[in-house]
Coordinates of C-alpha atoms and ligand atoms in Angstrom, one line a residue:
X1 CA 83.4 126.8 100.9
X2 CA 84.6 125.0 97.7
X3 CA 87.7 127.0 96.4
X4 CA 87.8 126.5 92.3
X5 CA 91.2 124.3 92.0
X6 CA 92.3 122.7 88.9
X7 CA 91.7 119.0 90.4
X8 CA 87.8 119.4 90.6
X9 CA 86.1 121.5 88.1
X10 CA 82.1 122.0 88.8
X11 CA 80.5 121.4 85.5
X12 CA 76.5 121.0 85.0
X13 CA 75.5 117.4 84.9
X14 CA 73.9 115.9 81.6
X15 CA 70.7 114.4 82.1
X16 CA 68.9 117.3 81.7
X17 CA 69.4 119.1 79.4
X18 CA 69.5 119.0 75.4
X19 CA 71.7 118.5 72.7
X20 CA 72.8 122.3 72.6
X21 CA 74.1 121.6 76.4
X22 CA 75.6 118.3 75.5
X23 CA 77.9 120.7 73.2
X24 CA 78.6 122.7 75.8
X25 CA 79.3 120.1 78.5
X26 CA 81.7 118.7 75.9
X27 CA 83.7 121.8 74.9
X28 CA 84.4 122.4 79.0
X29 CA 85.4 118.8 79.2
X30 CA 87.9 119.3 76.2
X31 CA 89.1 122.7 77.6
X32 CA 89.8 121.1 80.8
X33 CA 92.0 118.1 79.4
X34 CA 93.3 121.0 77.0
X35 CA 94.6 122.7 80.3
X36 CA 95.7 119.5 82.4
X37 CA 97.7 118.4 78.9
X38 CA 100.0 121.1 79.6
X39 CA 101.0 119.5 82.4
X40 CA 102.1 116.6 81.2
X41 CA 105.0 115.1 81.7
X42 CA 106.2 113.0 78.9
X43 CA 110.3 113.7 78.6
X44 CA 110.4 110.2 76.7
X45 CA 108.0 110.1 74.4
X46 CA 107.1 113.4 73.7
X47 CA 103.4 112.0 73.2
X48 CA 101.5 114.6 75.6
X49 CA 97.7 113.4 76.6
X50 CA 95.2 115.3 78.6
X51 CA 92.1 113.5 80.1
X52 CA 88.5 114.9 81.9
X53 CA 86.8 112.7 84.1
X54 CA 82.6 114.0 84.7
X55 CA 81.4 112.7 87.5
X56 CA 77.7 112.0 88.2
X57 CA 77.6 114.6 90.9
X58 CA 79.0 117.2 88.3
X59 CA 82.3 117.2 89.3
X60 CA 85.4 117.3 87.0
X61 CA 88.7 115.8 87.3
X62 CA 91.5 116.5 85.2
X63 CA 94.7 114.0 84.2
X64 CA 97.6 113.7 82.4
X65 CA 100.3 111.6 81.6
X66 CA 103.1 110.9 83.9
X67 CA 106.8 109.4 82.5
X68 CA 109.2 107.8 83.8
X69 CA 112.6 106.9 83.3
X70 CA 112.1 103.8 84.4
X71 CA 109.8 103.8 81.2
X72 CA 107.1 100.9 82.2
X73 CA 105.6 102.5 85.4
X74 CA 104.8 105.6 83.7
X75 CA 100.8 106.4 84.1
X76 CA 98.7 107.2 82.0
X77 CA 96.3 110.5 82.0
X78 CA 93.1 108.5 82.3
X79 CA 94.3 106.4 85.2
X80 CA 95.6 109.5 86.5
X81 CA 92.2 111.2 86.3
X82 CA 90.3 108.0 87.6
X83 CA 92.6 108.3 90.6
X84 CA 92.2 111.2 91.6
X85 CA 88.4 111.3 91.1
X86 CA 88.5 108.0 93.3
X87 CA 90.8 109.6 95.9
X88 CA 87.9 112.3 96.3
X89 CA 85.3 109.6 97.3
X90 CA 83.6 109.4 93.8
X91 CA 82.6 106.3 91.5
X92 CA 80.3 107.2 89.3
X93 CA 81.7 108.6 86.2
X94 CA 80.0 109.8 83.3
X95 CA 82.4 110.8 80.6
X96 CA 85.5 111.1 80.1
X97 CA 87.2 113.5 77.3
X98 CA 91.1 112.2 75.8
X99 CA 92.8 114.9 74.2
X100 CA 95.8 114.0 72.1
X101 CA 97.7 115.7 69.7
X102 CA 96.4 112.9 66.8
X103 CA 92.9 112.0 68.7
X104 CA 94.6 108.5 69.5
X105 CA 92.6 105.7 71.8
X106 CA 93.1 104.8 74.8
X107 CA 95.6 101.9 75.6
X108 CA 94.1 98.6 76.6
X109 CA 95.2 99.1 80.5
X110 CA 93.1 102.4 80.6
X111 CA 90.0 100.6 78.8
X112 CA 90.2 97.6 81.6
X113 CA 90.9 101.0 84.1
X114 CA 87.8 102.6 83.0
X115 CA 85.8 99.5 83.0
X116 CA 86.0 98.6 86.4
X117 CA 83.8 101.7 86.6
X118 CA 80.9 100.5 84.2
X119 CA 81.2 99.9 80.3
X120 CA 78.7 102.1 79.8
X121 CA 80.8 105.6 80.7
X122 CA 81.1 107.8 77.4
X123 CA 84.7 108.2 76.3
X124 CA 85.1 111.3 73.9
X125 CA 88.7 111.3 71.5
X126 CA 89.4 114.7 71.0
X127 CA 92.6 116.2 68.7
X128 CA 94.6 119.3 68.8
X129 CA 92.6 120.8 66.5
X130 CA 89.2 119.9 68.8
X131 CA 87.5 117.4 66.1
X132 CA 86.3 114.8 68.2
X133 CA 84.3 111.1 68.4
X134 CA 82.1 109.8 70.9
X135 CA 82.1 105.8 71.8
X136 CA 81.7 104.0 75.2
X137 CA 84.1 101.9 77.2
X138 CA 82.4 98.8 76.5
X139 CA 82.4 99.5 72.4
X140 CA 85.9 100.1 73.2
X141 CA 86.5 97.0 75.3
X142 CA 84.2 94.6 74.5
X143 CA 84.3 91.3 76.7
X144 CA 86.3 93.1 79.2
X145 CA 87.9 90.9 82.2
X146 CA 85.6 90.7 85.3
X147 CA 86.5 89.0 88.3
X148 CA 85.1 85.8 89.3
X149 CA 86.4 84.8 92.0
X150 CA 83.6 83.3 94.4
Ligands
LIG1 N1 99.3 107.4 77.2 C1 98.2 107.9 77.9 O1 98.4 108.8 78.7 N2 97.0 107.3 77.7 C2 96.8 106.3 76.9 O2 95.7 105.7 76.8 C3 97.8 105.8 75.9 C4 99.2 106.3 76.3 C5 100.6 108.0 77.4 C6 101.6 107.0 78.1 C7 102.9 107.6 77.6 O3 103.3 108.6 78.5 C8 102.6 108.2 76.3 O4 101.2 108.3 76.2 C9 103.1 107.4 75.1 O5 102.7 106.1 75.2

């Protein structure tokens, strides 16, 4: 049986369902970067960012930002919830909620991160105060690098 852990967090998927459910698919996805925020660890910079990650089979991951002293391999809370949702066997993401303290975007390494997983993965900004906008990956990074190699 599943226990309820703060890694994975079962959440209803959103095909279904209508606009009043979308709302409510949101505000768990922004409570659950709300919680993994507070885990952040961000000695240096004090800049403290929670992410969400939906999966297509309804799952939820939960990242946040991880400094270091050694300041340029510090990792950022998408990557860090794209990891761990990888880590668990799954690839197909749906959304993924950013909560910052100012609603900021995410960095350009986190857009190409997110891409590699489809451009068309809905990316929600959310601030403290839980206003929030709704764009995609690929309006955030448009001509994105893909590999050509062969
Ligand atoms: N940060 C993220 O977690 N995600 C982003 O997309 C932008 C930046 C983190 C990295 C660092 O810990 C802090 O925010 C300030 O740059």
């Amino acid at each position: 049986m599943d226990a309820p852990s703060a890694k994975k967090t079962p959440a209803a998927p959103p095909e279904s369902g209508d606009s009043s459910d979308i709302a409510g698919i949101v505000n768990v996805l922004i409570e659950v970067a709300n919680n993994t925020r507070q885990n952040a660890y961000a000695p240096y910079s004090g800049y403290r960012v929670g992410a969400a990650l939906l999966t297509s089979q309804g799952n939820v991951y939960g990242g946040c930002n991880v400094e270091n002293a050694s300041y340029g391999i510090s990792l950022c809370a998408e990557r860090a919830a794209v990891a761990k949702a990888v880590s668990e066997g799954e690839r197909d993401f749906e959304a993924i909620v950013v909560v910052t303290d100012d609603g900021g975007t995410p960095c350009g390494a986190c857009r190409q991160f997110l891409r590699e997983f489809g451009e068309d993965i809905i990316v929600i900004l959310a601030d403290k105060r839980g206003r929030y906008r709704i764009t995609t990956v690929g309006e955030l990074l448009p001509e994105a690098f893909v590999l050509n190699s062969k």
